[in-house]
PDB file of C-alpha atoms and ligand atoms in Angstrom:
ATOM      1  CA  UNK A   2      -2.471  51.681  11.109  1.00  0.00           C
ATOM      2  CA  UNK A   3      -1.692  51.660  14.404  1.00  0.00           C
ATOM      3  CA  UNK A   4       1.694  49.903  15.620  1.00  0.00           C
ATOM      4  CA  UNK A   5       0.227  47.762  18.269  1.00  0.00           C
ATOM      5  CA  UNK A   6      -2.108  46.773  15.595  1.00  0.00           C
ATOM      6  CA  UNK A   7       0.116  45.548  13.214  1.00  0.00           C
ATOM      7  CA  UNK A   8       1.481  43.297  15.649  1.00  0.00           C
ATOM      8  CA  UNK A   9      -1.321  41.967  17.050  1.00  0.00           C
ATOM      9  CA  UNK A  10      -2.186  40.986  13.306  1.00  0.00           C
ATOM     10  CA  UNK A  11       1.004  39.199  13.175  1.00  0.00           C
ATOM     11  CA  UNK A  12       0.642  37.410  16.064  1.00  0.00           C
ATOM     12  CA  UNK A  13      -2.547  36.450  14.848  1.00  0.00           C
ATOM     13  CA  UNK A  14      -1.699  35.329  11.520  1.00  0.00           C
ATOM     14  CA  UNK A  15       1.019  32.973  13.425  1.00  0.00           C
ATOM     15  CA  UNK A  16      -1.668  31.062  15.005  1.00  0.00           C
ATOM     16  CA  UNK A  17      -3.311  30.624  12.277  1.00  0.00           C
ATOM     17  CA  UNK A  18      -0.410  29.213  10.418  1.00  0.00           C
ATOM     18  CA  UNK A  19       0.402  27.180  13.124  1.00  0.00           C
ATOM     19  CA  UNK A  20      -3.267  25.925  12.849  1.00  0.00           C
ATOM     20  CA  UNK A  21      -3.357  25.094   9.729  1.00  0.00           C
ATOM     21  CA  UNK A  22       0.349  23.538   9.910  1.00  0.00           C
ATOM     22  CA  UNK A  23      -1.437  21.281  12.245  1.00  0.00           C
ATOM     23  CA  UNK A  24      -4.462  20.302   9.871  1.00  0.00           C
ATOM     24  CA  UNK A  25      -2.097  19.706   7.479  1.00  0.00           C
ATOM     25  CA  UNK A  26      -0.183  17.131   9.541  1.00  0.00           C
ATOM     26  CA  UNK A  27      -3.673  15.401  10.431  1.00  0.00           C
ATOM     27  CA  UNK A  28      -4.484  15.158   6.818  1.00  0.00           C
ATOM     28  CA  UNK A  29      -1.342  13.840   5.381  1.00  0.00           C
ATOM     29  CA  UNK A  30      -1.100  10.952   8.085  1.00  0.00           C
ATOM     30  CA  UNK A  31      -4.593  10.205   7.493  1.00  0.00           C
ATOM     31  CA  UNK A  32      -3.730   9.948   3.155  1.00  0.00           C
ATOM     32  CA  UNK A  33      -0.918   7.971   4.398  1.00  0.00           C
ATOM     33  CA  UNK A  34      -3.516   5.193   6.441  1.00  0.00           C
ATOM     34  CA  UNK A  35      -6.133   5.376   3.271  1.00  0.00           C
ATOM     35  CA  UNK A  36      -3.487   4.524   0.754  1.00  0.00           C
ATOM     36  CA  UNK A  37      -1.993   2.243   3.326  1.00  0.00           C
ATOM     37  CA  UNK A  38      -5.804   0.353   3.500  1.00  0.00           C
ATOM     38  CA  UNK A  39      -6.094   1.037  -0.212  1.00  0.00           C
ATOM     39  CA  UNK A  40      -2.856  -1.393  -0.856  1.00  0.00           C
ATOM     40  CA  UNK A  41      -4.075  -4.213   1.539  1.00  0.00           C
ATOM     41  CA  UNK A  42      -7.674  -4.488  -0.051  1.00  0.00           C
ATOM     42  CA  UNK A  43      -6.330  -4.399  -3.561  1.00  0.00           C
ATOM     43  CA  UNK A  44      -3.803  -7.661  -2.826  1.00  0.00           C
ATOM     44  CA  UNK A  45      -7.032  -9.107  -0.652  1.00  0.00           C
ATOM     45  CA  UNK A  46      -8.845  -8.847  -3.693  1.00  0.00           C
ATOM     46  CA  UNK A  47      -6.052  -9.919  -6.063  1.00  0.00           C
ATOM     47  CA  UNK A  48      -5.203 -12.999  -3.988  1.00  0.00           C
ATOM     48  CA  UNK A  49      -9.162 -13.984  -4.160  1.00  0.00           C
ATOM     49  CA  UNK A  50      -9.297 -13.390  -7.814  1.00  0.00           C
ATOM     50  CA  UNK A  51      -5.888 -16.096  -7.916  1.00  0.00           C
ATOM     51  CA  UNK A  52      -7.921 -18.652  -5.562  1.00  0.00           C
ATOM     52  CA  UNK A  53     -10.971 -18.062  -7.917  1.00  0.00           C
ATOM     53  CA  UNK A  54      -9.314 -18.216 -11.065  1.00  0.00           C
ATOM     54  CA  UNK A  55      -7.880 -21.851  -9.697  1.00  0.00           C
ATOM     55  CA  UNK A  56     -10.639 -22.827  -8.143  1.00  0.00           C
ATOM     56  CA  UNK A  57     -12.873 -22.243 -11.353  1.00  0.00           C
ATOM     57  CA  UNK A  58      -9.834 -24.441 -13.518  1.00  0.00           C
ATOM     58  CA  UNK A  59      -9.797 -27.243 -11.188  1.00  0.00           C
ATOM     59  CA  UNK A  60     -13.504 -27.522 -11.294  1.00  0.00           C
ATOM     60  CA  UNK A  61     -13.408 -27.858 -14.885  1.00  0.00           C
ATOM     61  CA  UNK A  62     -10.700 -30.044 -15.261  1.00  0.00           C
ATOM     62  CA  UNK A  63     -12.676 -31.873 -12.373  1.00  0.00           C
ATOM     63  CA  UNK A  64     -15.637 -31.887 -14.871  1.00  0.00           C
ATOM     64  CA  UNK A  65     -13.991 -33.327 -17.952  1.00  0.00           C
ATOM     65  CA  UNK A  66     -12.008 -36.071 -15.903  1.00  0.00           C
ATOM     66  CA  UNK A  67     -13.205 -38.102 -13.140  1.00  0.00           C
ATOM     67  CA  UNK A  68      -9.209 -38.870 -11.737  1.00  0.00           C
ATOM     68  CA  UNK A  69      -8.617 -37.036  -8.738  1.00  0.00           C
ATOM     69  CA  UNK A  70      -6.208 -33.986  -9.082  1.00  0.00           C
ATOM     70  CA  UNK A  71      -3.460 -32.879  -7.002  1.00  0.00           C
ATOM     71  CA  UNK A  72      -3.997 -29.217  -5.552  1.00  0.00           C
ATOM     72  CA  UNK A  73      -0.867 -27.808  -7.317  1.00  0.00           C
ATOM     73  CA  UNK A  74      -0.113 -24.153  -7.430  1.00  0.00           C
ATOM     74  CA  UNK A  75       0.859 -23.336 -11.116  1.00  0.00           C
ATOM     75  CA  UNK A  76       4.179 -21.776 -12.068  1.00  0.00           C
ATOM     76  CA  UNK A  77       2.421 -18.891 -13.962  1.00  0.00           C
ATOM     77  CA  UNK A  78       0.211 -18.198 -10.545  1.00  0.00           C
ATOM     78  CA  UNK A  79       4.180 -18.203  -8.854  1.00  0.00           C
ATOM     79  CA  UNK A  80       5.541 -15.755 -11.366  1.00  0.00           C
ATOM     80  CA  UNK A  81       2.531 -13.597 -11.154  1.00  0.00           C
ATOM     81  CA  UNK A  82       2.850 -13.538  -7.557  1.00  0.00           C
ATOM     82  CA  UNK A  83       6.638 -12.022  -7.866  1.00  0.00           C
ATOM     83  CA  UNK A  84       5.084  -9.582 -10.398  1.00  0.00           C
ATOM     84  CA  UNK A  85       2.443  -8.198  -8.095  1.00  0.00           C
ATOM     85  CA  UNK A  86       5.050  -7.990  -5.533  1.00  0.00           C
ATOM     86  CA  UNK A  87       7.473  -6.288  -8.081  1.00  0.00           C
ATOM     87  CA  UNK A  88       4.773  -3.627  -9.133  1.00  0.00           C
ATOM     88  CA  UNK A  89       3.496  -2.999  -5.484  1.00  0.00           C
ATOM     89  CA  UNK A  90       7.114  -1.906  -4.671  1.00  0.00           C
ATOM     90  CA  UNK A  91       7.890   0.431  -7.471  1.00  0.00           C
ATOM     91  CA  UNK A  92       4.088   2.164  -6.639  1.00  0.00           C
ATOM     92  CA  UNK A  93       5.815   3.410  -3.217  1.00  0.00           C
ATOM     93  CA  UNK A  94       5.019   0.177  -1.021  1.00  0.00           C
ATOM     94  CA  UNK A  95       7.233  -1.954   1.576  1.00  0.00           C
ATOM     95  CA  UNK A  96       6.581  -5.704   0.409  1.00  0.00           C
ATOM     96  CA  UNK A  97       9.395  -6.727   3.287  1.00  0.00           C
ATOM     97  CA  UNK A  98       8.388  -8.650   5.941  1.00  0.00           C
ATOM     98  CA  UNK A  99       9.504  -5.809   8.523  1.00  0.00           C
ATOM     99  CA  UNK A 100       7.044  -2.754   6.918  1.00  0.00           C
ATOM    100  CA  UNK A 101       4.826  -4.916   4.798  1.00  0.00           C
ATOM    101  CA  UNK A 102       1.753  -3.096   3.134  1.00  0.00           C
ATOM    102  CA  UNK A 103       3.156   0.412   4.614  1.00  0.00           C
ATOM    103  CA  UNK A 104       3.917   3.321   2.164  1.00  0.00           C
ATOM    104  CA  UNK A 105       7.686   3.810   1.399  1.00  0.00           C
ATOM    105  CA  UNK A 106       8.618   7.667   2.667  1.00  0.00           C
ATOM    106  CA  UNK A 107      11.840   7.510   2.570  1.00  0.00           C
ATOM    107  CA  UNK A 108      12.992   5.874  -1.015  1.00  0.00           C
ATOM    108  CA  UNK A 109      14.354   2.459  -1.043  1.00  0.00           C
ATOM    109  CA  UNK A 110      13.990   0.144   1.399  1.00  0.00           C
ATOM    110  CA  UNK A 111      17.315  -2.790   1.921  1.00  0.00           C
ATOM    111  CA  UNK A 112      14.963  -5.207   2.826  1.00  0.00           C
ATOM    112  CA  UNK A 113      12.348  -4.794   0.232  1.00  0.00           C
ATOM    113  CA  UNK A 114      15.323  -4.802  -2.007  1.00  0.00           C
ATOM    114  CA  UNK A 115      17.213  -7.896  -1.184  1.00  0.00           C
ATOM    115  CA  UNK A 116      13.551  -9.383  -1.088  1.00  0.00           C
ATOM    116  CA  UNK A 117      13.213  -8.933  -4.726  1.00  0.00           C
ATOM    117  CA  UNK A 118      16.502 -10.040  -5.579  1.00  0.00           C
ATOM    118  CA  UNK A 119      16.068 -13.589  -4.244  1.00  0.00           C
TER     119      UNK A 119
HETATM  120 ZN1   ZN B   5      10.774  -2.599   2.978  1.00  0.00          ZN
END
C-alpha cells in the first residue's frame, strides 16, 4: 500500500467518525425529548386515572345518599401524590419547579431534593 494511500484512508475514516459522532449526538438528544414526553403523558394519565377514580366514588356515594357532598380531596389521593412524585425522581426525573418533567443528567438535583423533604 501506497503511503499517500494510507493517509488518505485515515483522513477518511476521520470523517466518518466525526459523522457518526454527530448522529450519535442527534439520537441521544432526541431519547432524551421521547423519555422527556414519555414522563409527562404517564403523570397526564395518572392524574386522570386520580380524577376518575374520585369522580367514580363521589358518584356512588352521590347514589346511595341524596345529601350534598363536599368536593374533598382524600388524604390517601395526597399521600399518593408525594409517592408518584417520590418514584418519578428516583427513575432519573426533575419534579422541582425549576426543571420539572426534564430528565436528571447530572445526579441529584438541590431543588428536587429539598422538594421532597418538605
Ligand atoms: Zn430538580
Amino acid at each position: 500500500m501506497e503511503k499517500k494511500n494510507v493517509f488518505q484512508r485515515i483522513q477518511d475514516m476521520e470523517g466518518q467518525v466525526d459523522h457518526l459522532h454527530n448522529d450519535l449526538g442527534d439520537l441521544k438528544s432526541l431519547v432524551k425529548e421521547l423519555l422527556e414526553e414519555n414522563n409527562r403523558l404517564a403523570l397526564e394519565n395518572e392524574r386522570l386515572r386520580i380524577i376518575l377514580k374520585r369522580e367514580a366514588q363521589l358518584k356512588e356515594e352521590g347514589d346511595k345518599s341524596p345529601i350534598p357532598h363536599q368536593h374533598v380531596v382524600p388524604e390517601d389521593v395526597v399521600g399518593e401524590g408525594y409517592d408518584n412524585l417520590a418514584r418519578l425522581y428516583h427513575e432519573g426525573f426533575h419534579i422541582c419547579n425549576v426543571y420539572y418533567g426534564h430528565l436528571r443528567t447530572e445526579g441529584d438535583c438541590l431543588f428536587c431534593l429539598s422538594f421532597l423533604n418538605k
